[in-house]
mmCIF file of C-alpha atoms in Angstrom:
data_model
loop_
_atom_site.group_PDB
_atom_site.id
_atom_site.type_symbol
_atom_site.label_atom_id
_atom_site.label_comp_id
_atom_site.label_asym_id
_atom_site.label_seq_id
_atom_site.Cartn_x
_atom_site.Cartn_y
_atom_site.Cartn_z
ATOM 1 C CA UNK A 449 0.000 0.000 0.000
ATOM 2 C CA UNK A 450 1.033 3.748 -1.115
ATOM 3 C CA UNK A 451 2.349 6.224 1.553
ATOM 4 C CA UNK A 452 -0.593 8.119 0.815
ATOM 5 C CA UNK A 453 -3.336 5.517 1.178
ATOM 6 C CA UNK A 454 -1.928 4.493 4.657
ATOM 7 C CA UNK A 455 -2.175 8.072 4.991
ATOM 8 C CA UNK A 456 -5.493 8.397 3.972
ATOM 9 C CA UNK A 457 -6.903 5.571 6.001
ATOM 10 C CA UNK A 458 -5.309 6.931 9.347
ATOM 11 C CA UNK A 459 -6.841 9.823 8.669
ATOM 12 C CA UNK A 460 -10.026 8.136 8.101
ATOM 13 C CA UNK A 461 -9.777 5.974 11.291
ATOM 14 C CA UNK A 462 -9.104 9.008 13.048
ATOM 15 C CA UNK A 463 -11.964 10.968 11.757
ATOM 16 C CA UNK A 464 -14.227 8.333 12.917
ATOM 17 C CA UNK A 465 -12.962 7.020 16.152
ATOM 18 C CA UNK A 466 -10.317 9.458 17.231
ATOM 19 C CA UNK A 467 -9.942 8.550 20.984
ATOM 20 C CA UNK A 468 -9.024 4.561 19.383
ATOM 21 C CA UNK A 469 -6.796 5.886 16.527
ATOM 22 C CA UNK A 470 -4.485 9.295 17.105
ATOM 23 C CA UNK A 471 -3.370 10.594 14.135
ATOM 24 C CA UNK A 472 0.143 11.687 14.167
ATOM 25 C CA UNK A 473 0.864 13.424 11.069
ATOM 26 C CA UNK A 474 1.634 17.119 11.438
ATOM 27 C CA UNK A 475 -1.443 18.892 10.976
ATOM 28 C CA UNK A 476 -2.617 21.636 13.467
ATOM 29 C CA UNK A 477 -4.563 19.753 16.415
ATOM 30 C CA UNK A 478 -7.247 22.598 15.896
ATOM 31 C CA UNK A 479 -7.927 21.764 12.057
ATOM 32 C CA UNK A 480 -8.195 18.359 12.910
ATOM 33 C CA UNK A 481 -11.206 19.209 15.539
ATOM 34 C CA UNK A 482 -12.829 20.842 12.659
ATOM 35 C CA UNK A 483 -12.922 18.034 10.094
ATOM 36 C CA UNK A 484 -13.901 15.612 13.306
ATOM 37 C CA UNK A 485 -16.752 17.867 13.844
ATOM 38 C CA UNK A 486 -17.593 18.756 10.713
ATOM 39 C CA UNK A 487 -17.790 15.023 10.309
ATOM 40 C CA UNK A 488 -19.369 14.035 13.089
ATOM 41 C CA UNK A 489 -21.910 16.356 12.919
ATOM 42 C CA UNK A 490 -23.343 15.493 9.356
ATOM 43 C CA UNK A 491 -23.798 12.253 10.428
ATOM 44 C CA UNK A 492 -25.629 13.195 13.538
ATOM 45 C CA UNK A 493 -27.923 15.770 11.841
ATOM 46 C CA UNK A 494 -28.681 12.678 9.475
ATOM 47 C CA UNK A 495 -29.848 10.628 11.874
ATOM 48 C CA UNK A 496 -31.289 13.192 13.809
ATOM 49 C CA UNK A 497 -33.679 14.290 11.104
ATOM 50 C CA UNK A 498 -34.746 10.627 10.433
ATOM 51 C CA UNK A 499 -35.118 9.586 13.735
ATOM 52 C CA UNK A 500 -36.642 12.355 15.431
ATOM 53 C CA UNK A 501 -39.320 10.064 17.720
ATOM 54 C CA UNK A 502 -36.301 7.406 18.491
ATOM 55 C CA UNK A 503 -33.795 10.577 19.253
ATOM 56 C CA UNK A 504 -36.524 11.595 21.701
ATOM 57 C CA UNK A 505 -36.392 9.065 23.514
ATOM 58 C CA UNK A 506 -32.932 9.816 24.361
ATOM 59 C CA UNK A 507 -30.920 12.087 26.484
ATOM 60 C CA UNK A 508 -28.570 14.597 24.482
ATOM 61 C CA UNK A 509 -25.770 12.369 25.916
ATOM 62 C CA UNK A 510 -26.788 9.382 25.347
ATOM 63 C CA UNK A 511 -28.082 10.427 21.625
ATOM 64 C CA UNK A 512 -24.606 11.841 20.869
ATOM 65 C CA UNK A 513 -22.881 8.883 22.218
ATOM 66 C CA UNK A 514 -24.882 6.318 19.647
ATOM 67 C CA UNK A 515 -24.622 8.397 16.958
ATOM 68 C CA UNK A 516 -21.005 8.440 17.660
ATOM 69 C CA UNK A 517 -20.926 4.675 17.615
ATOM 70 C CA UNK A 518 -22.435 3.934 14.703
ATOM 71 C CA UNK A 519 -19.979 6.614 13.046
ATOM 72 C CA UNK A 520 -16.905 4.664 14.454
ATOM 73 C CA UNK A 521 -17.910 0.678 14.327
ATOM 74 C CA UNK A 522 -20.232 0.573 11.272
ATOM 75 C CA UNK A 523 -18.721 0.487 7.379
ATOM 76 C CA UNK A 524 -20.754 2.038 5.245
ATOM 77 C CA UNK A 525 -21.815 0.467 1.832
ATOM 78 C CA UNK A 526 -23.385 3.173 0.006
ATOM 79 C CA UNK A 527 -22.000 6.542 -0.768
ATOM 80 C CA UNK A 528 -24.879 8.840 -0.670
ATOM 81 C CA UNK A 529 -26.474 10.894 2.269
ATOM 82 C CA UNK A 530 -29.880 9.442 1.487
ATOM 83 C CA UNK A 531 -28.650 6.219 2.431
ATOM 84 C CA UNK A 532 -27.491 7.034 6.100
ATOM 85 C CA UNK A 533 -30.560 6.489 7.672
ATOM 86 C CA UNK A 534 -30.616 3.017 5.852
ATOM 87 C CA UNK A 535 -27.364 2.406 7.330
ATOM 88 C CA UNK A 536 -28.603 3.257 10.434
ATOM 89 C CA UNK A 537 -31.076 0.829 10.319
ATOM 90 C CA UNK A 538 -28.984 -2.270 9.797
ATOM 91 C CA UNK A 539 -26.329 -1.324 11.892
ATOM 92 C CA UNK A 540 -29.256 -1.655 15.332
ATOM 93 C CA UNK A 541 -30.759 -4.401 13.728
ATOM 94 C CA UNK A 542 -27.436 -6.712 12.772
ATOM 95 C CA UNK A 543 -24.541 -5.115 14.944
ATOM 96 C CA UNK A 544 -25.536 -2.984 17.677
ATOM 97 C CA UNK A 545 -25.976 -4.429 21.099
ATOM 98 C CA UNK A 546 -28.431 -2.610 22.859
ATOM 99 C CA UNK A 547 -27.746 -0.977 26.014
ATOM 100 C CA UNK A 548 -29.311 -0.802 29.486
ATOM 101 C CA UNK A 549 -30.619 2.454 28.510
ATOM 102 C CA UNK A 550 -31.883 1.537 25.348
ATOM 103 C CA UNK A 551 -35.932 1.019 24.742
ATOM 104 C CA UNK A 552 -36.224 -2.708 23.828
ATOM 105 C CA UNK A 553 -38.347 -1.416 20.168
ATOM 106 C CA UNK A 554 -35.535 0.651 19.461
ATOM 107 C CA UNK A 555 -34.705 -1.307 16.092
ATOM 108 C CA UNK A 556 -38.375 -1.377 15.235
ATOM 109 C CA UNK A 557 -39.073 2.137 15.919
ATOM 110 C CA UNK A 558 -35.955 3.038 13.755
ATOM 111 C CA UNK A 559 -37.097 0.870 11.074
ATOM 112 C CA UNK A 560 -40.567 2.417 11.061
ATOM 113 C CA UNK A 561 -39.395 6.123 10.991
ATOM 114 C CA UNK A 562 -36.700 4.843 7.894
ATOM 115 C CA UNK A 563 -39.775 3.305 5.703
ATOM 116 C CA UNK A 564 -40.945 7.464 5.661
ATOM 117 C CA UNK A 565 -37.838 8.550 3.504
ATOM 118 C CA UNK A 566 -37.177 5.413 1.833
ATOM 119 C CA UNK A 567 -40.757 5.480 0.364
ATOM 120 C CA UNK A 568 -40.680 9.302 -0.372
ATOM 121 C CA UNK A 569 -37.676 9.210 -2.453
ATOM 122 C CA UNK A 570 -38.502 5.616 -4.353
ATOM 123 C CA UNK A 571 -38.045 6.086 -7.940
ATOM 124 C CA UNK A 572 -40.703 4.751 -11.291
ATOM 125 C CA UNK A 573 -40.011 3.125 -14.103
ATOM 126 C CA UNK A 574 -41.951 4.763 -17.116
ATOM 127 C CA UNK A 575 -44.454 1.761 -17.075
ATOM 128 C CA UNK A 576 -44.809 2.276 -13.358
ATOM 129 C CA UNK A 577 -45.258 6.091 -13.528
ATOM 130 C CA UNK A 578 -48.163 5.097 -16.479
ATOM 131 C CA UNK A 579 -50.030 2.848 -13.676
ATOM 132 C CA UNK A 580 -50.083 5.650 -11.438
ATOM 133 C CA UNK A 581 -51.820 7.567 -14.119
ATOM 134 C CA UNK A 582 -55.252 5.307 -13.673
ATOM 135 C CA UNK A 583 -58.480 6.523 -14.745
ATOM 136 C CA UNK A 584 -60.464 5.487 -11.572
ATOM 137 C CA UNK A 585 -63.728 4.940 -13.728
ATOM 138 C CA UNK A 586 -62.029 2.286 -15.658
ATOM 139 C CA UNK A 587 -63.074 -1.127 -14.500
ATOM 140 C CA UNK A 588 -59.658 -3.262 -13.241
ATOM 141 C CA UNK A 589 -59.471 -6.914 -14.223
ATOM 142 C CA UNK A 590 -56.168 -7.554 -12.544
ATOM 143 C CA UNK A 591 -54.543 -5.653 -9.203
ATOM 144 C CA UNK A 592 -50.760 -5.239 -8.401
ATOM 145 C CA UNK A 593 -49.155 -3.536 -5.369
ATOM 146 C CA UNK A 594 -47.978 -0.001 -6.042
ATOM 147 C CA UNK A 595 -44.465 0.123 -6.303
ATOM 148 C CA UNK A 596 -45.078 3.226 -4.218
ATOM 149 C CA UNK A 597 -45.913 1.076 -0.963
ATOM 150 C CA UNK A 598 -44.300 -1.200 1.310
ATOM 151 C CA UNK A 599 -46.350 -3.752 3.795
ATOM 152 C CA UNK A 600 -44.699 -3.554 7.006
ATOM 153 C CA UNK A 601 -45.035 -5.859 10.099
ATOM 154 C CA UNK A 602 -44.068 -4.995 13.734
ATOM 155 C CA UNK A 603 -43.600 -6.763 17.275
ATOM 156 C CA UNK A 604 -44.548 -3.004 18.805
ATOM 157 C CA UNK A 605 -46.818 -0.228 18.133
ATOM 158 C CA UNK A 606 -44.439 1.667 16.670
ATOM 159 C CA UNK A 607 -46.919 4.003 15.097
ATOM 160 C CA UNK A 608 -47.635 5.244 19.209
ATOM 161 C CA UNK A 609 -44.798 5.072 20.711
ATOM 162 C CA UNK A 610 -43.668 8.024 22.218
ATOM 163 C CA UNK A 611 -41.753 10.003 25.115
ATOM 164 C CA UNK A 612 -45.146 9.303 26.701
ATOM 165 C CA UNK A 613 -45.800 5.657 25.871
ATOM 166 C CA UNK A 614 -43.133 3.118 25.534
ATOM 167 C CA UNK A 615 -44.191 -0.481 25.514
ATOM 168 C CA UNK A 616 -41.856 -2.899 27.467
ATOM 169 C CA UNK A 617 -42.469 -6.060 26.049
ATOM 170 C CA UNK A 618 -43.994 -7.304 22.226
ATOM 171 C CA UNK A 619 -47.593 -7.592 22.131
ATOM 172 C CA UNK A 620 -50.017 -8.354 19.023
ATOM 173 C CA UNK A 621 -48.307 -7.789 15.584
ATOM 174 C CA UNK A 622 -48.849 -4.779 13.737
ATOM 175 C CA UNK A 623 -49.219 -4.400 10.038
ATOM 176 C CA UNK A 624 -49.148 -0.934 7.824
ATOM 177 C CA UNK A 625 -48.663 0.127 4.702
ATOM 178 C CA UNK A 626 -46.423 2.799 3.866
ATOM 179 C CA UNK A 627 -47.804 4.510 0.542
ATOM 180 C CA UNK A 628 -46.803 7.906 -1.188
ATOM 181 C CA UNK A 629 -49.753 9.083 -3.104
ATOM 182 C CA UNK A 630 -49.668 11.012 -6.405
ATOM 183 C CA UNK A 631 -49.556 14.313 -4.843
ATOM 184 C CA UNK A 632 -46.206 12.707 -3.440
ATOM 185 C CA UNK A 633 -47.984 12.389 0.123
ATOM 186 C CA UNK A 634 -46.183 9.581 2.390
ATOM 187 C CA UNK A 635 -48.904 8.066 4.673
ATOM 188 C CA UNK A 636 -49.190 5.565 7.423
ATOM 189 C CA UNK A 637 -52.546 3.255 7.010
ATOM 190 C CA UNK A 638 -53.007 0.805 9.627
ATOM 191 C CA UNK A 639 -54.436 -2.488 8.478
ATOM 192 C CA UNK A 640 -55.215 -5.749 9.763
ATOM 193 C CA UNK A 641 -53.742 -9.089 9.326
ATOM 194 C CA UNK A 642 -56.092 -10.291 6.608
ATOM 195 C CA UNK A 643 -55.540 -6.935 4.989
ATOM 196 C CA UNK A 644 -51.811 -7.256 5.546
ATOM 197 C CA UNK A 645 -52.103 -10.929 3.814
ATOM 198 C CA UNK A 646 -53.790 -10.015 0.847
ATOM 199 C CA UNK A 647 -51.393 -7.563 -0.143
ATOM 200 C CA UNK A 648 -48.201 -9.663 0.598
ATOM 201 C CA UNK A 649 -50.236 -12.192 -1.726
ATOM 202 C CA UNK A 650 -50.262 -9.755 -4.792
ATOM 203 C CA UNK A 651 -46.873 -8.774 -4.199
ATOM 204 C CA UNK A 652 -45.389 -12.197 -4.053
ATOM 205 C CA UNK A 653 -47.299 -12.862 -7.538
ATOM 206 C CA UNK A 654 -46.659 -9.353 -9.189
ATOM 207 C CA UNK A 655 -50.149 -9.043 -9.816
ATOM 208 C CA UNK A 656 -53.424 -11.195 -9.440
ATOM 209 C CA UNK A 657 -56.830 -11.169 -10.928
ATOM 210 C CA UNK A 658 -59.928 -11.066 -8.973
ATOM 211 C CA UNK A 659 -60.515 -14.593 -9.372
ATOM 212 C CA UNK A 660 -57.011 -15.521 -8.727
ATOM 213 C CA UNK A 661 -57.023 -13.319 -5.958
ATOM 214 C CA UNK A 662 -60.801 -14.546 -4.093
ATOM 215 C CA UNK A 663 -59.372 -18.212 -4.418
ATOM 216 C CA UNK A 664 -55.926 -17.880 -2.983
ATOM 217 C CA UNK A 665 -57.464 -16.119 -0.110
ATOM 218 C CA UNK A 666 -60.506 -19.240 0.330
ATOM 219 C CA UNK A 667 -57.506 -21.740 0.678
ATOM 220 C CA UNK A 668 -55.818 -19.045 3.165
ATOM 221 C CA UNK A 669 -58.992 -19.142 5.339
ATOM 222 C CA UNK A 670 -60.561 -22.282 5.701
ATOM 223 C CA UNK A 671 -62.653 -21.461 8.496
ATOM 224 C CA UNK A 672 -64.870 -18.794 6.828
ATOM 225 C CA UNK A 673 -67.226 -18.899 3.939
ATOM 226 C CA UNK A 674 -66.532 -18.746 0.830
ATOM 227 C CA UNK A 675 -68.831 -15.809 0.088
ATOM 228 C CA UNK A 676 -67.806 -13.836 2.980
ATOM 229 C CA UNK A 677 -63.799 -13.583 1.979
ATOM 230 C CA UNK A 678 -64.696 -13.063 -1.575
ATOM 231 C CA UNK A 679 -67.108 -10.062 -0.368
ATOM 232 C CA UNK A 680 -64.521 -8.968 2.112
ATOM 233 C CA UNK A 681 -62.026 -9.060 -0.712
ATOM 234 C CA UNK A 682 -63.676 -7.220 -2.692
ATOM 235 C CA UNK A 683 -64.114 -4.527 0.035
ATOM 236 C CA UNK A 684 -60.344 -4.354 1.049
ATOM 237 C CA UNK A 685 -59.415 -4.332 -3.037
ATOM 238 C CA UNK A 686 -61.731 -1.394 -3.289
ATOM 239 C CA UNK A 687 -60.541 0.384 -0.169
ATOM 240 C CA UNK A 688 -56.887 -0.325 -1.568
ATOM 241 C CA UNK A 689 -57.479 1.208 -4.723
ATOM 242 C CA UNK A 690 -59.106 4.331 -4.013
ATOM 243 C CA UNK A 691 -55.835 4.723 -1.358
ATOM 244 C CA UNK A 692 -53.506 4.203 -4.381
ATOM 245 C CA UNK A 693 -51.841 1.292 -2.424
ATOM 246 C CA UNK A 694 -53.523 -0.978 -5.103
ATOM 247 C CA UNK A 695 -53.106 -0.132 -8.868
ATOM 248 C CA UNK A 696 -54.554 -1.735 -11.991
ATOM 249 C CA UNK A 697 -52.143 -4.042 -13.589
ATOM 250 C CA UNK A 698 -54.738 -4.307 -16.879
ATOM 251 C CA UNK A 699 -57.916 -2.674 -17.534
ATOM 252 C CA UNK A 700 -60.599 -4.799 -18.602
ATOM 253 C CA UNK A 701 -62.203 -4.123 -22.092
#
C-alpha cells in the first residue's frame, strides 16, 4: 500500500474514532477538531432528522454517544447521504448491542421512521409512472401492489410510541402500509392481518386477478365462507385502490 493511502486511512480511522486511533501526522490539532466535527456532525444531523421520535427518547448524551458509535464501528456500503438512515437501520438491527438504557423497540421504531424517507424518495419506471396515471372509472381486471408502498409488520406499536408511551415487552403484531400518493404524500394506514395478507399475496405474484385473488385467499382461510372472503375481498381491493396502495395491472375491455 502507497504512503498516501496508509495516509489516507489513518486519517479516516481518526476521523471516525479518534480517541481509538491518534493521528500523528503534522497537521494543526485545531484543524483536525474541525474536520472531526464537521464530520461528526453530518452524520448526527442525518440521523437526527430521520429519527426524530427514536432521538426523543434519548438524552442529548446518550443520543450523541450512539450516533457516535455507529460513526466509528459501522462500514458504510453506500456513498450517498440518502442512504445514512438506511445504514442506520442495519447497523441496530445486525450489529448494535443494545444498552441498558436503550428502549427494547428501538430497532423497530428506527425501522418504522426509515420506511418514511425510503418510500418518499422511491423512484418509477416509465411503465410504473403510467399505472399511477389510472383513470379510476375504468373497470380493473387484474390488481398489483404499487411500487409506491411497502407492507410492514411490527412486534410493537411503533406508530404510538412516544416520550409518553413506551411499551416494554412485544404484544399483538402490527401491520401498515407505507404509501406515497400522487400528490407525493407519504402516509401511514393501519391495516389488519387479513388486509396485511392479501397484499403480501399480490406482491409475491406481481399481480393477481380477482378470481385468482378470491381463491388464494378461500384456501388461506378455511374457516370462513366462501362468500364472505370473496365479499370482504372485494371490500379491502376497493378500499386499496381508491388509497392508491392498489393499482390496476390491466384494464378490462
Amino acid at each position: 500500500m502507497y504512503d498516501f493511502q496508509k495516509t489516507q486511512l489513518a486519517f479516516i480511522d481518526h476521523l471516525k474514532d479518534p480517541d481509538n486511533n491518534p493521528f500523528s501526522h503534522d497537521i494543526e490539532p485545531r484543524r483536525m477538531a474541525i474536520y472531526r466535527d464537521l464530520f461528526f456532525n453530518n452524520i448526527k444531523g442525518f440521523l437526527s432528522s430521520g429519527f426524530p421520535v427514536l432521538e426523543s427518547l434519548y438524552t442529548t448524551k446518550q443520543w450523541n454517544a450512539l450516533a457516535r458509535q455507529f460513526f466509528a464501528e459501522h462500514e458504510c456500503r453506500s456513498p450517498y447521504f440518502t442512504d445514512i438512515s438506511k445504514e442506520f437501520v442495519e447497523y441496530l438491527s445486525n450489529e448494535y448491542e443494545r444498552q441498558e438504557h436503550d428502549p427494547i423497540f428501538m430497532a423497530e421504531l428506527a425501522h418504522y421512521e426509515w420506511m418514511e424517507l425510503a418510500v418518499s424518495i422511491r423512484k418509477l419506471t416509465q411503465s410504473q409512472i403510467e399505472s399511477q396515471a389510472w383513470d379510476t372509472s375504468q373497470p380493473v381486471s387484474d390488481v398489483q401492489l404499487s411500487p409506491l408502498a411497502s407492507v410492514v409488520s411490527y412486534q410493537f406499536p411503533v406508530h404510538q410510541i412516544s416520550q409518553d408511551y413506551q411499551p416494554s415487552e412485544a404484544g399483538e403484531p402490527v401491520y401498515l402500509v407505507i404509501h406515497r400518493d400522487s400528490d407525493d404524500q407519504v402516509d401511514f394506514t393501519l391495516i389488519t392481518a387479513m388486509t396485511a395478507h392479501l397484499l403480501v399475496t399480490i406482491e409475491n405474484n406481481t399481480h393477481l386477478s380477482f378470481e385468482s385473488l378470491h381463491q388464494s385467499m378461500i384456501e388461506s382461510l378455511p374457516q370462513l365462507e366462501s362468500e364472505q372472503v370473496i365479499q370482504g375481498v372485494n371490500q379491502i381491493v376497493q378500499q386499496m385502490l381508491d388509497e392508491q396502495i392498489l393499482l390496476p395491472y390491466s384494464i378490462s375491455a
